[in-house]
Amino acid sequence: MASTDNKDFLVTDKIDFKNFNSSEYNAIFQDLSPIQRLEKLYEYFTPDEILFTSSFGTNSAYLLFLLSKVNPSQKVYFINTGYLFEETIKYKNELSELYGLDIVEIQPLAQEHQMTEEEEWWTDHPKMCCAINKIAPLDKVKVGKKIWVSGVLGFQTEFRSDLGIFAPHGDLYKFHPLIDMEEGQFLYELNYHGLPKHPLADFGYGSVGCTHCTVKGDGRDGRWADSEKTECGLHTHYFTNKKELNESK
């Protein structure tokens, strides 16, 4: 796999992160295309300051494709919850090889994961199941990071539609280069570039997460379909999720 080489990027406009104003930088990035936004991000932050994650879900290929054009050596963190579809693992391997990506797989603590499995937390405690298997594994990875790049799309949910290009998230800021893309434009880009589909996309899965909490459905309708839950918690308020996780132990 490739390794990140910061010498390839010259930070020309170093940000005083303590006084970072997301509204100011949202305005700077607003009129740029997604790939231009990624390119400009490296004018302000080094690769080591950037946290890039991917679920390798049905909508993941486009942002990974753009990253391969801008900085394929950027580490991409992949959370293997232990409950993923085999097709997702295969898709991760396919895109990693196709785009030459540096994928770093992280997992939940074995003892805590086993507890969620034995007690089937996804049934009665889905929020905490996500906290243990998806949110907590990122804690160590976040250390030293300033910007978290995510491929969330505004048209996916009401919560996501309210997010900006930059949004505060705990001790760092989320960066959403695709957040304001219309669904039609997003689908056009997938087809135009001939990007590989997730293996389950043609079988009625609009979104793919863990096996226990994913069924067929349009968009994200198939995620936690029998509950009011719509987000795993990675992209919602970090401190709330952290507090709930600590209280569960």
Short mmCIF file of C-alpha atoms in Angstrom, two decimals:
data_model
loop_
_atom_site.label_atom_id
_atom_site.label_comp_id
_atom_site.label_asym_id
_atom_site.label_seq_id
_atom_site.Cartn_x
_atom_site.Cartn_y
_atom_site.Cartn_z
CA MET A 1 0.00 0.00 0.00
CA ALA A 2 1.00 3.59 -0.50
CA SER A 3 2.26 5.70 2.37
CA THR A 4 1.45 9.34 3.05
CA ASP A 5 4.21 11.70 2.00
CA ASN A 6 3.59 15.20 3.29
CA LYS A 7 6.33 16.60 1.05
CA ASP A 8 3.93 16.34 -1.87
CA PHE A 9 1.72 19.05 -0.35
CA LEU A 10 2.72 22.61 0.39
CA VAL A 11 0.48 24.22 2.99
CA THR A 12 0.28 27.76 1.61
CA ASP A 13 -2.25 29.24 4.03
CA LYS A 14 -1.82 27.71 7.47
CA ILE A 15 -4.93 28.16 9.62
CA ASP A 16 -4.94 29.28 13.24
CA PHE A 17 -7.14 26.36 14.20
CA LYS A 18 -8.03 27.75 17.61
CA ASN A 19 -9.80 30.61 15.85
CA PHE A 20 -11.18 28.54 12.98
CA ASN A 21 -14.42 30.04 11.68
CA SER A 22 -16.45 27.46 9.78
CA SER A 23 -18.75 30.10 8.27
CA GLU A 24 -15.77 31.93 6.78
CA TYR A 25 -14.35 28.80 5.18
CA ASN A 26 -17.76 27.58 4.04
CA ALA A 27 -17.92 30.79 2.00
CA ILE A 28 -14.43 30.23 0.57
CA PHE A 29 -15.24 26.67 -0.50
CA GLN A 30 -18.87 27.22 -1.51
CA ASP A 31 -18.40 27.84 -5.24
CA LEU A 32 -15.77 25.14 -5.76
CA SER A 33 -16.44 21.72 -7.27
CA PRO A 34 -15.95 18.66 -5.03
CA ILE A 35 -12.50 17.92 -6.43
CA GLN A 36 -11.48 21.57 -6.14
CA ARG A 37 -12.59 21.50 -2.51
CA LEU A 38 -10.38 18.51 -1.82
CA GLU A 39 -7.44 20.16 -3.57
CA LYS A 40 -7.90 23.37 -1.62
CA LEU A 41 -8.15 21.51 1.67
CA TYR A 42 -4.50 20.53 1.26
CA GLU A 43 -3.59 24.21 0.99
CA TYR A 44 -4.68 24.61 4.61
CA PHE A 45 -3.96 21.23 6.21
CA THR A 46 -1.28 18.55 5.89
CA PRO A 47 -2.28 14.92 5.24
CA ASP A 48 -1.39 14.04 8.83
CA GLU A 49 -3.90 16.60 10.11
CA ILE A 50 -6.68 15.12 7.99
CA LEU A 51 -8.83 12.16 9.03
CA PHE A 52 -10.43 10.49 6.02
CA THR A 53 -12.98 7.74 6.63
CA SER A 54 -15.09 5.58 4.35
CA SER A 55 -17.80 3.01 4.98
CA PHE A 56 -17.40 1.56 1.47
CA GLY A 57 -21.15 1.72 1.19
CA THR A 58 -23.32 2.28 -1.85
CA ASN A 59 -22.36 5.97 -2.15
CA SER A 60 -18.67 5.73 -1.27
CA ALA A 61 -17.00 5.30 -4.65
CA TYR A 62 -17.21 8.89 -5.90
CA LEU A 63 -15.34 10.55 -3.03
CA LEU A 64 -12.72 7.79 -3.06
CA PHE A 65 -12.34 8.29 -6.81
CA LEU A 66 -11.73 12.01 -6.24
CA LEU A 67 -9.22 11.28 -3.48
CA SER A 68 -7.31 8.99 -5.85
CA LYS A 69 -6.91 11.99 -8.18
CA VAL A 70 -5.86 14.43 -5.47
CA ASN A 71 -3.88 12.35 -2.95
CA PRO A 72 -4.09 8.55 -3.22
CA SER A 73 -1.55 8.20 -0.40
CA GLN A 74 -3.92 9.76 2.13
CA LYS A 75 -4.77 7.14 4.74
CA VAL A 76 -8.42 6.06 4.55
CA TYR A 77 -9.79 4.62 7.79
CA PHE A 78 -12.34 1.84 7.48
CA ILE A 79 -14.33 0.73 10.53
CA ASN A 80 -14.96 -3.00 10.44
CA THR A 81 -17.71 -3.41 13.02
CA GLY A 82 -17.65 -7.19 12.82
CA TYR A 83 -21.20 -7.13 11.46
CA LEU A 84 -20.58 -6.00 7.89
CA PHE A 85 -21.81 -7.74 4.76
CA GLU A 86 -19.20 -9.87 3.01
CA GLU A 87 -20.02 -7.85 -0.10
CA THR A 88 -18.85 -4.68 1.65
CA ILE A 89 -15.47 -6.23 2.44
CA LYS A 90 -15.11 -7.35 -1.18
CA TYR A 91 -16.08 -3.87 -2.38
CA LYS A 92 -13.51 -2.30 -0.08
CA ASN A 93 -10.83 -4.57 -1.53
CA GLU A 94 -11.96 -3.83 -5.09
CA LEU A 95 -11.87 -0.04 -4.71
CA SER A 96 -8.63 -0.14 -2.75
CA GLU A 97 -6.89 -2.01 -5.55
CA LEU A 98 -8.53 -0.02 -8.34
CA TYR A 99 -7.60 3.39 -6.93
CA GLY A 100 -4.37 2.45 -5.14
CA LEU A 101 -5.72 3.59 -1.79
CA ASP A 102 -4.01 3.24 1.59
CA ILE A 103 -6.75 1.61 3.68
CA VAL A 104 -6.35 1.31 7.44
CA GLU A 105 -8.87 -1.07 9.01
CA ILE A 106 -9.89 -0.44 12.61
CA GLN A 107 -12.12 -2.58 14.82
CA PRO A 108 -13.97 -2.33 18.14
CA LEU A 109 -12.47 -3.78 21.31
CA ALA A 110 -12.99 -7.53 21.23
CA GLN A 111 -14.56 -7.82 24.69
CA GLU A 112 -17.04 -5.00 24.10
CA HIS A 113 -17.91 -6.28 20.64
CA GLN A 114 -18.52 -9.76 22.05
CA MET A 115 -20.91 -8.29 24.61
CA THR A 116 -22.98 -6.64 21.87
CA GLU A 117 -23.01 -9.90 19.93
CA GLU A 118 -23.97 -12.20 22.80
CA GLU A 119 -26.72 -9.87 24.02
CA GLU A 120 -27.81 -8.85 20.51
CA TRP A 121 -27.65 -5.16 21.30
CA TRP A 122 -28.74 -4.26 17.77
CA THR A 123 -32.23 -5.43 18.77
CA ASP A 124 -32.88 -3.49 21.98
CA HIS A 125 -29.92 -1.08 22.15
CA PRO A 126 -29.04 -0.16 18.54
CA LYS A 127 -27.73 3.27 19.47
CA MET A 128 -25.25 1.85 21.96
CA CYS A 129 -24.35 -1.00 19.61
CA CYS A 130 -23.26 1.65 17.11
CA ALA A 131 -21.43 3.58 19.82
CA ILE A 132 -19.30 0.58 20.76
CA ASN A 133 -18.72 -0.87 17.31
CA LYS A 134 -18.50 2.28 15.15
CA ILE A 135 -17.88 5.39 17.22
CA ALA A 136 -15.44 4.26 19.92
CA PRO A 137 -12.89 2.67 17.51
CA LEU A 138 -12.22 6.10 16.01
CA ASP A 139 -11.23 7.76 19.29
CA LYS A 140 -7.52 6.91 19.08
CA VAL A 141 -7.43 7.72 15.39
CA LYS A 142 -8.78 11.23 16.00
CA VAL A 143 -5.81 12.22 18.15
CA GLY A 144 -3.84 14.96 16.42
CA LYS A 145 -6.38 15.38 13.63
CA LYS A 146 -7.99 18.70 12.80
CA ILE A 147 -10.27 17.92 9.85
CA TRP A 148 -12.43 14.85 9.30
CA VAL A 149 -13.36 14.28 5.65
CA SER A 150 -16.68 12.54 5.11
CA GLY A 151 -18.73 11.77 2.02
CA VAL A 152 -22.16 12.45 3.51
CA LEU A 153 -24.71 13.87 1.07
CA GLY A 154 -27.31 16.45 1.96
CA PHE A 155 -30.11 14.73 0.06
CA GLN A 156 -29.79 11.56 2.14
CA THR A 157 -31.51 12.71 5.36
CA GLU A 158 -33.01 15.82 6.95
CA PHE A 159 -30.14 15.93 9.45
CA ARG A 160 -27.52 15.82 6.71
CA SER A 161 -29.27 18.49 4.65
CA ASP A 162 -28.54 21.00 7.43
CA LEU A 163 -24.78 20.35 7.45
CA GLY A 164 -22.30 22.79 5.95
CA ILE A 165 -19.13 22.06 4.01
CA PHE A 166 -17.31 22.61 7.30
CA ALA A 167 -19.08 21.79 10.56
CA PRO A 168 -17.79 21.67 14.17
CA HIS A 169 -17.58 18.18 15.61
CA GLY A 170 -16.07 17.82 19.06
CA ASP A 171 -12.38 18.77 19.00
CA LEU A 172 -12.17 18.84 15.22
CA TYR A 173 -14.17 19.93 12.19
CA LYS A 174 -16.01 17.78 9.70
CA PHE A 175 -15.39 18.49 6.01
CA HIS A 176 -18.18 17.53 3.60
CA PRO A 177 -17.05 18.18 0.01
CA LEU A 178 -20.16 16.50 -1.46
CA ILE A 179 -22.75 17.87 0.94
CA ASP A 180 -24.59 20.16 -1.50
CA MET A 181 -24.63 17.87 -4.55
CA GLU A 182 -28.07 17.21 -5.98
CA GLU A 183 -28.97 13.54 -6.20
CA GLY A 184 -29.23 13.69 -9.99
CA GLN A 185 -25.78 15.24 -10.33
CA PHE A 186 -24.30 12.68 -7.96
CA LEU A 187 -25.76 9.77 -9.95
CA TYR A 188 -24.56 11.38 -13.17
CA GLU A 189 -20.98 11.52 -11.85
CA LEU A 190 -21.11 7.84 -10.87
CA ASN A 191 -22.22 6.85 -14.36
CA TYR A 192 -19.99 9.32 -16.21
CA HIS A 193 -16.84 8.02 -14.54
CA GLY A 194 -17.98 4.40 -14.71
CA LEU A 195 -17.48 3.90 -10.99
CA PRO A 196 -18.00 0.37 -9.62
CA LYS A 197 -21.23 -0.21 -7.73
CA HIS A 198 -21.49 -1.83 -4.34
CA PRO A 199 -22.41 -5.50 -5.03
CA LEU A 200 -25.73 -5.09 -3.17
CA ALA A 201 -26.81 -1.91 -4.98
CA ASP A 202 -28.52 -3.83 -7.79
CA PHE A 203 -30.41 -5.98 -5.29
CA GLY A 204 -32.50 -3.19 -3.81
CA TYR A 205 -30.12 -1.87 -1.15
CA GLY A 206 -29.99 1.91 -1.35
CA SER A 207 -27.70 2.09 1.67
CA VAL A 208 -25.60 -0.60 3.33
CA GLY A 209 -24.40 -0.78 6.92
CA CYS A 210 -24.29 -3.70 9.34
CA THR A 211 -26.18 -6.87 8.45
CA HIS A 212 -28.54 -6.75 11.45
CA CYS A 213 -29.69 -3.19 10.79
CA THR A 214 -29.88 -3.09 6.99
CA VAL A 215 -32.73 -4.19 4.75
CA LYS A 216 -33.62 -3.36 1.18
CA GLY A 217 -35.00 0.12 0.62
CA ASP A 218 -34.61 3.37 -1.30
CA GLY A 219 -31.90 5.71 -0.10
CA ARG A 220 -31.42 5.26 3.64
CA ASP A 221 -34.93 3.85 4.16
CA GLY A 222 -33.44 0.40 4.71
CA ARG A 223 -31.30 1.48 7.66
CA TRP A 224 -32.85 0.76 11.10
CA ALA A 225 -36.14 0.41 9.24
CA ASP A 226 -38.15 -0.64 12.31
CA SER A 227 -37.04 2.24 14.53
CA GLU A 228 -36.81 6.03 14.57
CA LYS A 229 -33.03 5.81 14.38
CA THR A 230 -31.60 7.23 11.14
CA GLU A 231 -27.89 7.73 11.93
CA CYS A 232 -25.23 5.48 13.42
CA GLY A 233 -23.89 8.43 15.39
CA LEU A 234 -20.61 9.07 13.58
CA HIS A 235 -21.96 12.22 11.99
CA THR A 236 -24.18 13.46 14.83
CA HIS A 237 -23.10 15.16 18.04
CA TYR A 238 -19.89 13.53 19.25
CA PHE A 239 -20.09 14.49 22.91
CA THR A 240 -23.60 13.07 23.30
CA ASN A 241 -22.49 9.73 21.87
CA LYS A 242 -19.36 9.70 24.04
CA LYS A 243 -21.37 10.38 27.21
CA GLU A 244 -23.83 7.58 26.44
CA LEU A 245 -21.01 5.16 25.71
CA ASN A 246 -19.28 5.91 29.01
CA GLU A 247 -22.53 5.53 30.95
CA SER A 248 -23.10 2.09 29.44
CA LYS A 249 -19.86 0.67 30.86
#
